[in-house]
Short mmCIF file of C-alpha atoms in Angstrom, two decimals:
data_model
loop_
_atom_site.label_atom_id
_atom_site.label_comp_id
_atom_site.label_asym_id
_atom_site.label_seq_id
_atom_site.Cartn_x
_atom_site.Cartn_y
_atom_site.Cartn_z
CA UNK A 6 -118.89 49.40 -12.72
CA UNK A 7 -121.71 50.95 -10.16
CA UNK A 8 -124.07 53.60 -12.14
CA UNK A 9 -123.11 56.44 -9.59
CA UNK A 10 -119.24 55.94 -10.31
CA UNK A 11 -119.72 55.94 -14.08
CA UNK A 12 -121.78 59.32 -13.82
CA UNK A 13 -118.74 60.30 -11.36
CA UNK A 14 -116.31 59.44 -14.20
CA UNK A 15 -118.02 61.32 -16.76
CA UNK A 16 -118.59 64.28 -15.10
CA UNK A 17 -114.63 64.69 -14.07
CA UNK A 18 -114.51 64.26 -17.59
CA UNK A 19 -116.23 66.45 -19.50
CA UNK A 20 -115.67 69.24 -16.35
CA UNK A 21 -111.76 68.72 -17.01
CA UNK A 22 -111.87 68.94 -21.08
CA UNK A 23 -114.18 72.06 -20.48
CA UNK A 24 -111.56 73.63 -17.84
CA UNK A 25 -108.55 73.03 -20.65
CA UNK A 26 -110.83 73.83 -23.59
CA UNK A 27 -111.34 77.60 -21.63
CA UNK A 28 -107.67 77.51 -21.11
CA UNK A 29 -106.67 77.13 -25.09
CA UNK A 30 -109.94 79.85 -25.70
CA UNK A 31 -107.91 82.60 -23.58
CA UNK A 32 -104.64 81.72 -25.12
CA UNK A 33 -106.41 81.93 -28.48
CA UNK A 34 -108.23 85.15 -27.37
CA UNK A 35 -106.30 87.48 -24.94
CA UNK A 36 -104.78 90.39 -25.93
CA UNK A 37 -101.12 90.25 -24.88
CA UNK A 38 -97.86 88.09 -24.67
CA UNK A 39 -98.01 88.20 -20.37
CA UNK A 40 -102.32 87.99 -19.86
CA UNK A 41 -101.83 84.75 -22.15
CA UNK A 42 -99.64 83.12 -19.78
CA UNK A 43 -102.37 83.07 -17.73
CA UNK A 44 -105.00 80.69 -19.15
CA UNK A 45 -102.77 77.83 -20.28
CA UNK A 46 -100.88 77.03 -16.86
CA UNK A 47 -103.73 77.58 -14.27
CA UNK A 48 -106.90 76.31 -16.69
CA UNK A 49 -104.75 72.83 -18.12
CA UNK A 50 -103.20 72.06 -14.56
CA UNK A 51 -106.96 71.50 -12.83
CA UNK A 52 -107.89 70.10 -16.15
CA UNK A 53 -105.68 67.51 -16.50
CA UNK A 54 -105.93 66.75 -12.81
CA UNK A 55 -109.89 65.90 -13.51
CA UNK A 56 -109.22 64.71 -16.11
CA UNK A 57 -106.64 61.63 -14.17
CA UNK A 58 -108.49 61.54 -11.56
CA UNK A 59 -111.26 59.86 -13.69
CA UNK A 60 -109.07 57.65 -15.06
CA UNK A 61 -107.84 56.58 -11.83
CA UNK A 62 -111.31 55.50 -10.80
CA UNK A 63 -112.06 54.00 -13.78
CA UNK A 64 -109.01 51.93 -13.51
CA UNK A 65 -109.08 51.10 -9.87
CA UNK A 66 -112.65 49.56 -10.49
CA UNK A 67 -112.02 48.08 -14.02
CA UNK A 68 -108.58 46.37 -11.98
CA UNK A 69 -109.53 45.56 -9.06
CA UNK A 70 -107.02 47.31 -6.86
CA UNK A 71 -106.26 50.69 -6.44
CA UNK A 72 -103.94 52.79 -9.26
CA UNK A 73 -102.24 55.70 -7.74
CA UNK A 74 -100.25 55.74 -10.72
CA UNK A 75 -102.02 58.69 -12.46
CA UNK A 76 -101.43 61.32 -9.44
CA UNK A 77 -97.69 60.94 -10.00
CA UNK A 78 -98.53 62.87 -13.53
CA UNK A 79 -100.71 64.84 -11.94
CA UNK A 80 -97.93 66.19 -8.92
CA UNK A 81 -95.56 66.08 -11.35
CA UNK A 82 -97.33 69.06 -13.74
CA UNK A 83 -98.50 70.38 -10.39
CA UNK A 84 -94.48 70.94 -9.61
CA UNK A 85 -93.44 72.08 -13.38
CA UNK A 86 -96.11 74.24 -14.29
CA UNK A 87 -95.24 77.07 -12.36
CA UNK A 88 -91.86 76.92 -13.11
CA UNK A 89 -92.21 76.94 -16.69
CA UNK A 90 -94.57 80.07 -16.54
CA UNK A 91 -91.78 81.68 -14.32
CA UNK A 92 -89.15 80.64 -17.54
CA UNK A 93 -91.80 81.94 -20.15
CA UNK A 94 -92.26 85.09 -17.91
CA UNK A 95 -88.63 85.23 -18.09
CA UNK A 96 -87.95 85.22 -21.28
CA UNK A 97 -91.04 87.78 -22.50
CA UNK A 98 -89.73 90.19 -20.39
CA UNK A 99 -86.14 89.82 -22.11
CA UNK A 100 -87.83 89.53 -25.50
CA UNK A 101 -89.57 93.10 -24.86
CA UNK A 102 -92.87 91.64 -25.81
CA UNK A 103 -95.25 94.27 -26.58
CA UNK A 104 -97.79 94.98 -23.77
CA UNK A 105 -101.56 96.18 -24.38
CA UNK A 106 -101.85 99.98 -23.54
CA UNK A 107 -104.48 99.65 -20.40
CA UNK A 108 -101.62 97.49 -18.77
CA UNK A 109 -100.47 99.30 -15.35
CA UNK A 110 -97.25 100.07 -14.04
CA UNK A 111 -95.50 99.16 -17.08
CA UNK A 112 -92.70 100.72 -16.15
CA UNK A 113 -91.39 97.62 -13.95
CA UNK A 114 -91.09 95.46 -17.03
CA UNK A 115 -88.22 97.06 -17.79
CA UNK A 116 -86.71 97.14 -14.34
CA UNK A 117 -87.89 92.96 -13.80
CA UNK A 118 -85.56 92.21 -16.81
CA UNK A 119 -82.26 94.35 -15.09
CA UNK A 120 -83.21 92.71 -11.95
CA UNK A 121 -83.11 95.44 -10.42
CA UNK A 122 -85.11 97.37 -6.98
CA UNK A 123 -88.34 99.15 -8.09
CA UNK A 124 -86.52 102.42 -6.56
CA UNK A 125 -83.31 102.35 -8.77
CA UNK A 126 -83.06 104.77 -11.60
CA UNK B 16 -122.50 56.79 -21.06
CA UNK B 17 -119.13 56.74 -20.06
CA UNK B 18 -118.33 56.29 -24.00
CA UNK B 19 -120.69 59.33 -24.83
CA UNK B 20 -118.85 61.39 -22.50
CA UNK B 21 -115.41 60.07 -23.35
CA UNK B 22 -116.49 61.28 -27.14
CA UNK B 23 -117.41 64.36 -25.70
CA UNK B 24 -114.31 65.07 -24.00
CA UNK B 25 -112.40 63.73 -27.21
CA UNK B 26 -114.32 66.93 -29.48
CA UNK B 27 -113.42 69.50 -26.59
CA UNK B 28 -109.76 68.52 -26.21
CA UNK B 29 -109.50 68.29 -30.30
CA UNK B 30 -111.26 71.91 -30.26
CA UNK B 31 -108.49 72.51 -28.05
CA UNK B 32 -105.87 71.70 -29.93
CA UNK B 33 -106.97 73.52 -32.65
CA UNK B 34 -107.36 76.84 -30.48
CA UNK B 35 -103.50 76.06 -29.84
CA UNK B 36 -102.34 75.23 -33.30
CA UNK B 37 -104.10 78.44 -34.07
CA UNK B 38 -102.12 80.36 -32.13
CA UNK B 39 -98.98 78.73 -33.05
CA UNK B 40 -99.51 79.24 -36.73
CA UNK B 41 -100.25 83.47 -36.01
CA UNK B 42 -97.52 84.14 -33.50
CA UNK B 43 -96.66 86.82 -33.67
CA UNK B 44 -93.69 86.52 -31.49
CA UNK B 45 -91.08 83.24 -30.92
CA UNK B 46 -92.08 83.14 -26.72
CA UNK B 47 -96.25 83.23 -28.02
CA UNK B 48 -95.10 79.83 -30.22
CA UNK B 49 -93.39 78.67 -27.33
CA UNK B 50 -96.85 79.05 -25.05
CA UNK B 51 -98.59 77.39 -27.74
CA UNK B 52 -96.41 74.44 -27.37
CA UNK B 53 -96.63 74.37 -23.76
CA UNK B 54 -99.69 74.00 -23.86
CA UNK B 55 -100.47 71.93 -26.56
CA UNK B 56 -98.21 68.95 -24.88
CA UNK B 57 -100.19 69.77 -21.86
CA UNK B 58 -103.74 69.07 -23.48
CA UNK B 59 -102.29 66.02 -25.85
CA UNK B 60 -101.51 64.39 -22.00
CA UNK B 61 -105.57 64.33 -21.49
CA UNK B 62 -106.15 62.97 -25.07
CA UNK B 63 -103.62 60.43 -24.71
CA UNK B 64 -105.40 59.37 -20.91
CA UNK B 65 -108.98 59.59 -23.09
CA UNK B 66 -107.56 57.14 -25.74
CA UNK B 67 -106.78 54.77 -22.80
CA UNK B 68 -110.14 55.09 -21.04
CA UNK B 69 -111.54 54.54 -24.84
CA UNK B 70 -109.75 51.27 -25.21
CA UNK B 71 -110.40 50.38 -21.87
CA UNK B 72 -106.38 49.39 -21.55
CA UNK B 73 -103.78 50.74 -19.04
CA UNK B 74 -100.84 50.95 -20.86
CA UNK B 75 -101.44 54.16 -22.21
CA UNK B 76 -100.39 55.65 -18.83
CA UNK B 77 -96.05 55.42 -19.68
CA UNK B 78 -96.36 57.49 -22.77
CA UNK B 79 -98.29 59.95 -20.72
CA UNK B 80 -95.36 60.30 -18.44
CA UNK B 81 -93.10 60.18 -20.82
CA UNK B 82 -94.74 63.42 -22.52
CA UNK B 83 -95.16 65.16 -19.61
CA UNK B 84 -91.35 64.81 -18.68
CA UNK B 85 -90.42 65.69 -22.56
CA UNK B 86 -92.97 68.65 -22.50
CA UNK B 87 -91.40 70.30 -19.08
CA UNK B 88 -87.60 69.89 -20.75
CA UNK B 89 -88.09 71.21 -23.69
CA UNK B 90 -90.63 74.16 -22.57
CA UNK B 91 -87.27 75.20 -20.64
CA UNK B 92 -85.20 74.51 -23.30
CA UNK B 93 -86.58 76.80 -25.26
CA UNK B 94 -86.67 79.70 -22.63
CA UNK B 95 -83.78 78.71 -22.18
CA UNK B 96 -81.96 79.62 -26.16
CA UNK B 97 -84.66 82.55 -26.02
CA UNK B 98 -82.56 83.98 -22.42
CA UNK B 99 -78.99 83.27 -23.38
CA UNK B 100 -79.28 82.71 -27.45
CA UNK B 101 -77.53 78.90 -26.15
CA UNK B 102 -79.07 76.25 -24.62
CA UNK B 103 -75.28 74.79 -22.95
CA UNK B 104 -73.27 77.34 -21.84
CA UNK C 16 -61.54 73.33 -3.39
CA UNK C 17 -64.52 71.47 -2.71
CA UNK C 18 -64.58 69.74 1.68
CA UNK C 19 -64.36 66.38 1.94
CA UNK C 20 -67.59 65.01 3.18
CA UNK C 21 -67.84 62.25 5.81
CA UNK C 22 -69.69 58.94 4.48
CA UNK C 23 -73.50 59.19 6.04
CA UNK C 24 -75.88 55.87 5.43
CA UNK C 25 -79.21 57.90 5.14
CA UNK C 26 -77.87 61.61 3.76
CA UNK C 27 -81.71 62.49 2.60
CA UNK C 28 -83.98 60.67 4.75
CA UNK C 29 -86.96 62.44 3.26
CA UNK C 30 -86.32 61.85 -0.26
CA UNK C 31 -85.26 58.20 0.27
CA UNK C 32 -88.78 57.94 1.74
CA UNK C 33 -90.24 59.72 -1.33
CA UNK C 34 -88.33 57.85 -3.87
CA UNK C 35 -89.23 54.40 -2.51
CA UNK C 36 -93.19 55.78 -2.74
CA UNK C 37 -92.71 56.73 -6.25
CA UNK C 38 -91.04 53.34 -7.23
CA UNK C 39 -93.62 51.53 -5.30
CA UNK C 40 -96.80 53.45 -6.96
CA UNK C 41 -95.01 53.24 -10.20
CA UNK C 42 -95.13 49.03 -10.07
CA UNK C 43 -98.60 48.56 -8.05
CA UNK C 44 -97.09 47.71 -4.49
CA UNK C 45 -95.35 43.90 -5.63
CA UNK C 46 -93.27 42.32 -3.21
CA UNK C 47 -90.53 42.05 -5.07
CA UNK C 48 -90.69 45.73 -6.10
CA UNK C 49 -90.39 46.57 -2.65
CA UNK C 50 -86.85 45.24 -1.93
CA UNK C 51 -85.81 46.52 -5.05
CA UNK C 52 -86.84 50.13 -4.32
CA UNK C 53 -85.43 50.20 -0.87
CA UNK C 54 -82.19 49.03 -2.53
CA UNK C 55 -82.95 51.99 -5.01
CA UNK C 56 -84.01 54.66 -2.02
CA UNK C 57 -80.52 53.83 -0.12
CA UNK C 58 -77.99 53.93 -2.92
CA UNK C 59 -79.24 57.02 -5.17
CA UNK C 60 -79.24 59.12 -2.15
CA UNK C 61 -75.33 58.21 -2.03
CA UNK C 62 -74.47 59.24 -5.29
CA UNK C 63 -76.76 62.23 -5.89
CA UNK C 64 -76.41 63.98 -1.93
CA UNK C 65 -73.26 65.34 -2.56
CA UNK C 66 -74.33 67.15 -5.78
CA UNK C 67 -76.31 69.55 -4.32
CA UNK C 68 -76.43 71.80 -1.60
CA UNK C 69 -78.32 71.41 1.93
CA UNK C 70 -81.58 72.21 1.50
CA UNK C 71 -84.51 74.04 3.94
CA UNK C 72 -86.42 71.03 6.11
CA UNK C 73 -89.80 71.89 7.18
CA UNK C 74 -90.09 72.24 10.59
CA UNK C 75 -93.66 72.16 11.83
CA UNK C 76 -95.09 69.20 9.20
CA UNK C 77 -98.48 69.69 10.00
CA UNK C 78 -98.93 73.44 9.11
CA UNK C 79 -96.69 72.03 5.67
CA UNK C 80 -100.39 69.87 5.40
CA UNK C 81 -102.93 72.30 5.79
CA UNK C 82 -101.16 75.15 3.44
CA UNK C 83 -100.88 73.06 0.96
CA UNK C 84 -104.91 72.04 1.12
CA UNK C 85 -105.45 75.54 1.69
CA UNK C 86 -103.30 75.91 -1.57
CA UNK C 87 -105.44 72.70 -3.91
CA UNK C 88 -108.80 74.82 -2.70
CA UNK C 89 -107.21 78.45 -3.91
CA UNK C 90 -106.27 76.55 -7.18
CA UNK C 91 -109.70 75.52 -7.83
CA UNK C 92 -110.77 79.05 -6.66
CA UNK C 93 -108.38 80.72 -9.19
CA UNK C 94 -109.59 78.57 -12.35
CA UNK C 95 -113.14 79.76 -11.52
CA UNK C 96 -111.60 83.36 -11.31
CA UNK C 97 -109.44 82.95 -14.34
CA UNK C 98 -112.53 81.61 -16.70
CA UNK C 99 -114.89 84.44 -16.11
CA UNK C 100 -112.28 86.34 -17.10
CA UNK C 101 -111.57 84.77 -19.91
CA UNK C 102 -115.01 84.50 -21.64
CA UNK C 103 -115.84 88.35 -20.57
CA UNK C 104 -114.67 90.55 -23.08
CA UNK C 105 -110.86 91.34 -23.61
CA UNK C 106 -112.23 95.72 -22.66
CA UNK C 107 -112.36 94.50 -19.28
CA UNK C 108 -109.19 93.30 -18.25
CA UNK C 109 -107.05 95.70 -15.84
CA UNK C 110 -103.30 94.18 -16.24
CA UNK C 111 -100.60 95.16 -14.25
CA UNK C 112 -97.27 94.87 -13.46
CA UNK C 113 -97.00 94.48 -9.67
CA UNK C 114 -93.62 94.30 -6.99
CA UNK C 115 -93.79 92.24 -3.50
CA UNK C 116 -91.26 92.99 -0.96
CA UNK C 117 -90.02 89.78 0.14
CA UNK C 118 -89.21 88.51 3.41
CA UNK C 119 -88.12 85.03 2.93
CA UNK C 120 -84.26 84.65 1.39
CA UNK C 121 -83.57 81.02 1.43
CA UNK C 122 -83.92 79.11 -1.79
CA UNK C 123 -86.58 75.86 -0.95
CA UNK C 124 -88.96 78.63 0.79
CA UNK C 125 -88.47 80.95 -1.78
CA UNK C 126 -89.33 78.50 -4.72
CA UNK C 127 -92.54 77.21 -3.06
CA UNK C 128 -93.65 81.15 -2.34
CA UNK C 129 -93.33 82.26 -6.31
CA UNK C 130 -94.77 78.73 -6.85
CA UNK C 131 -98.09 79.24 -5.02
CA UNK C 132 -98.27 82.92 -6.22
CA UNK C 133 -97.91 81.75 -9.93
CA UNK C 134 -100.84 78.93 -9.20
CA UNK C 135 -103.55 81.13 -7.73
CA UNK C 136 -105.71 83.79 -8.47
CA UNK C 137 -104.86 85.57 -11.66
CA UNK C 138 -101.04 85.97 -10.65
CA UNK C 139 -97.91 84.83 -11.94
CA UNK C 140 -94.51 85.35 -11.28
CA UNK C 141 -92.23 86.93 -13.58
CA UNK C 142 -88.71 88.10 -12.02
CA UNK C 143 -86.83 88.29 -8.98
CA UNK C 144 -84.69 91.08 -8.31
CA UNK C 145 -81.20 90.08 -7.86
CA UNK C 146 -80.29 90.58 -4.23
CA UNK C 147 -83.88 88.38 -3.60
CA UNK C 148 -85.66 91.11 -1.95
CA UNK C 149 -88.60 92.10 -4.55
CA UNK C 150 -90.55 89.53 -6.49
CA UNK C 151 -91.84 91.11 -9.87
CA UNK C 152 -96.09 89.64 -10.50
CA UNK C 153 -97.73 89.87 -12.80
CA UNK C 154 -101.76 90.67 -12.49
CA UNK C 155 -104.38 89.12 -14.80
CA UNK C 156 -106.56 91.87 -13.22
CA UNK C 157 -106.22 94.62 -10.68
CA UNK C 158 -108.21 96.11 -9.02
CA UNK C 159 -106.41 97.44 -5.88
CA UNK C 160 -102.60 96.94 -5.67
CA UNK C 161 -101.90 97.43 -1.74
CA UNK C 162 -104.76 94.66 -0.87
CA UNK C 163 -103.27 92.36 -3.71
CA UNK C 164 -100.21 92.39 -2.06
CA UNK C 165 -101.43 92.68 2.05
CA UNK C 166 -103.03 88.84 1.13
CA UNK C 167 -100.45 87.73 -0.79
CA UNK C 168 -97.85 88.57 1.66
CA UNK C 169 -100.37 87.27 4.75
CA UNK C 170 -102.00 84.02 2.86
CA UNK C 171 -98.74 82.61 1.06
CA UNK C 172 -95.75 83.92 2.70
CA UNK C 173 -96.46 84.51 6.24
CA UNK C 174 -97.60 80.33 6.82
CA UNK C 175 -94.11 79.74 4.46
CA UNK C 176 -92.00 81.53 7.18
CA UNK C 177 -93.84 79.66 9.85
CA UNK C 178 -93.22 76.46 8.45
CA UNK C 179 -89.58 76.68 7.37
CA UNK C 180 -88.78 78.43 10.91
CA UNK C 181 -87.18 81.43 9.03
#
């Protein structure tokens, strides 16, 4: 393994556990059910995706012939991490989670879980 | 190097995991537990990958799948008994 | 009662494709791997086709290309947007509950839209509104809600009807 993609390597590594670590620090730290669902599913998606992309390289060179095998992971929590923030949206808003006071418009929580038009009484 | 910064990594992604154990032990509400968990599969994916690079073997790769496929059923799973109070209807 | 379907050799050309790609990165491009997931990419497409409904097809392939680059660069964007946040102070933070009018109606389009607005900057998607007509976001932090939604509506879902020709 060349010097320049070992420093490569290590950098996607320690960038990606730094990305996730700020991820868990804001789901640790926030101050309400909905600004936590933030940090997790934007911060560990990126993350991981350094994260396997240095192990890629490390196992294409170490190999011999080129591993794709880690970006099927990384697609595959591309595709189901917005979903599963929709389904966790979802289900906060039918749990009536409390909100923090300085959150706007809270007045559409109420009419996202009916479903309903913003206009509708 | 590349060892140095795999321990690295390792200390941040256990740091992590505590931030995320934290916040499954306080709550305070069932869908904040169910965050915690999403997330928590999410960063035991990267530690699993680390071990691998730290062994320098491959074969770590399957169980990464496999907890990434687990993770994304069961984080809808659990929406799912939180939306309906039944996971089959 | 459910129409008999006529008997088509290739019913999902593109996910055959897919499926044989996945099979073939999953076992490191053998030869032997190769016949078996063409065998695999023609028959599953038999059985599972006539589970599900037709879906959207994108129409103009190369716009599909650059909106999804467009899409990997906002993601790395939005993490750098998402940690400042995060390691300011919690007095900060402006959340909001936000509403999109929505254009787009047909389900394939429609995923990928509340998709790319739940991956990038400081947005999520919460709730749809039942008729599919107003998509309920919500803001990390807001600053002015008629811009927010001007570029979401002319970044994400404007290319979106362009590509899916609706």
């Amino acid at each position: 393994m060349t010097v320049l993609l070992e420093v490569v390597v290590s950098v996607l590594l320690v960038f990606g556990s730094m990305v996730m670590l700020i991820g868990s620090i804001g789901l640790a730290k926030l101050p309400d059910y909905f600004t936590r669902l933030h940090a997790p599913t934007k911060a560990s998606t990126l993350g991981v995706a350094c994260i396997l992309v240095a192990s890629m390289i490390f196992f294409s060179v170490q190999l011999g012939h080129v591993s794709l095998k880690e970006v099927l992971i990384s697609m595959f929590l591309l595709i189901t991490a917005p979903v599963a923030a929709h389904m966790l949206g979802k289900a906060g808003l039918h749990y009536k989670v409390k909100m923090t006071d300085t959150t706007q418009n809270q007045h559409l929580a109420k009419k996202a879980y009916l479903q309903q038009h913003p206009e509708d009484k | 190097m590349l060892s140095v910064a795999i321990l690295i990594a390792c200390g941040l992604m256990s740091c992590a995991l505590a931030l995320n154990a934290w916040r499954l032990i306080i709550g305070p509400t069932t869908p904040d537990r169910i965050i915690a968990v999403d997330t928590m599969y999410i960063n035991s994916i990267a530690l699993i990958i680390l071990l691998g690079l730290h062994q320098g073997s491959a074969i770590y790769y399957e169980s990464a799948l496999l907890i990434a496929l687990l993770g994304f059923v069961s984080t809808s799973a659990f929406c799912k008994y939180l939306l309906r109070g039944d996971i089959i209807e | 009662m459910d129409k008999v379907r006529k008997f088509v050799w290739f019913p999902t050309p593109y996910h055959s494709i897919l499926l044989w790609l996945v099979w073939q990165i999953l076992h490191d491009f053998s030869r032997g791997h190769m016949v078996l997931g063409a065998v695999f990419a023609i028959v599953i497409p038999w059985i599972v086709a006539p589970l599900s409904e037709e879906a959207a097809v994108a129409k103009k392939p190369i716009k599909a290309l650059t909106y999804t680059f467009r899409l990997l660069i906002d993601i790395a964007v939005s993490n750098y947007d998402v940690a400042k946040r995060v390691l300011q102070s919690n007095r900060h933070l402006k959340p909001a509950f936000i509403v999109v009018p929505l254009d787009i109606k047909e389900p394939v389009p429609l995923t990928i839209f509340t998709s790319s607005v739940s991956l990038t900057p400081g947005t999520v998607s919460v709730e749809l509104s039942e008729d599919r007509k107003w998509l309920y976001v919500h803001v990390l932090h807001l600053e002015d809600e008629q811009a927010l939604i001007k570029l979401i509506k002319d970044r994400y879902e404007a290319p979106l009807k362009e590509i899916f020709g609706c």
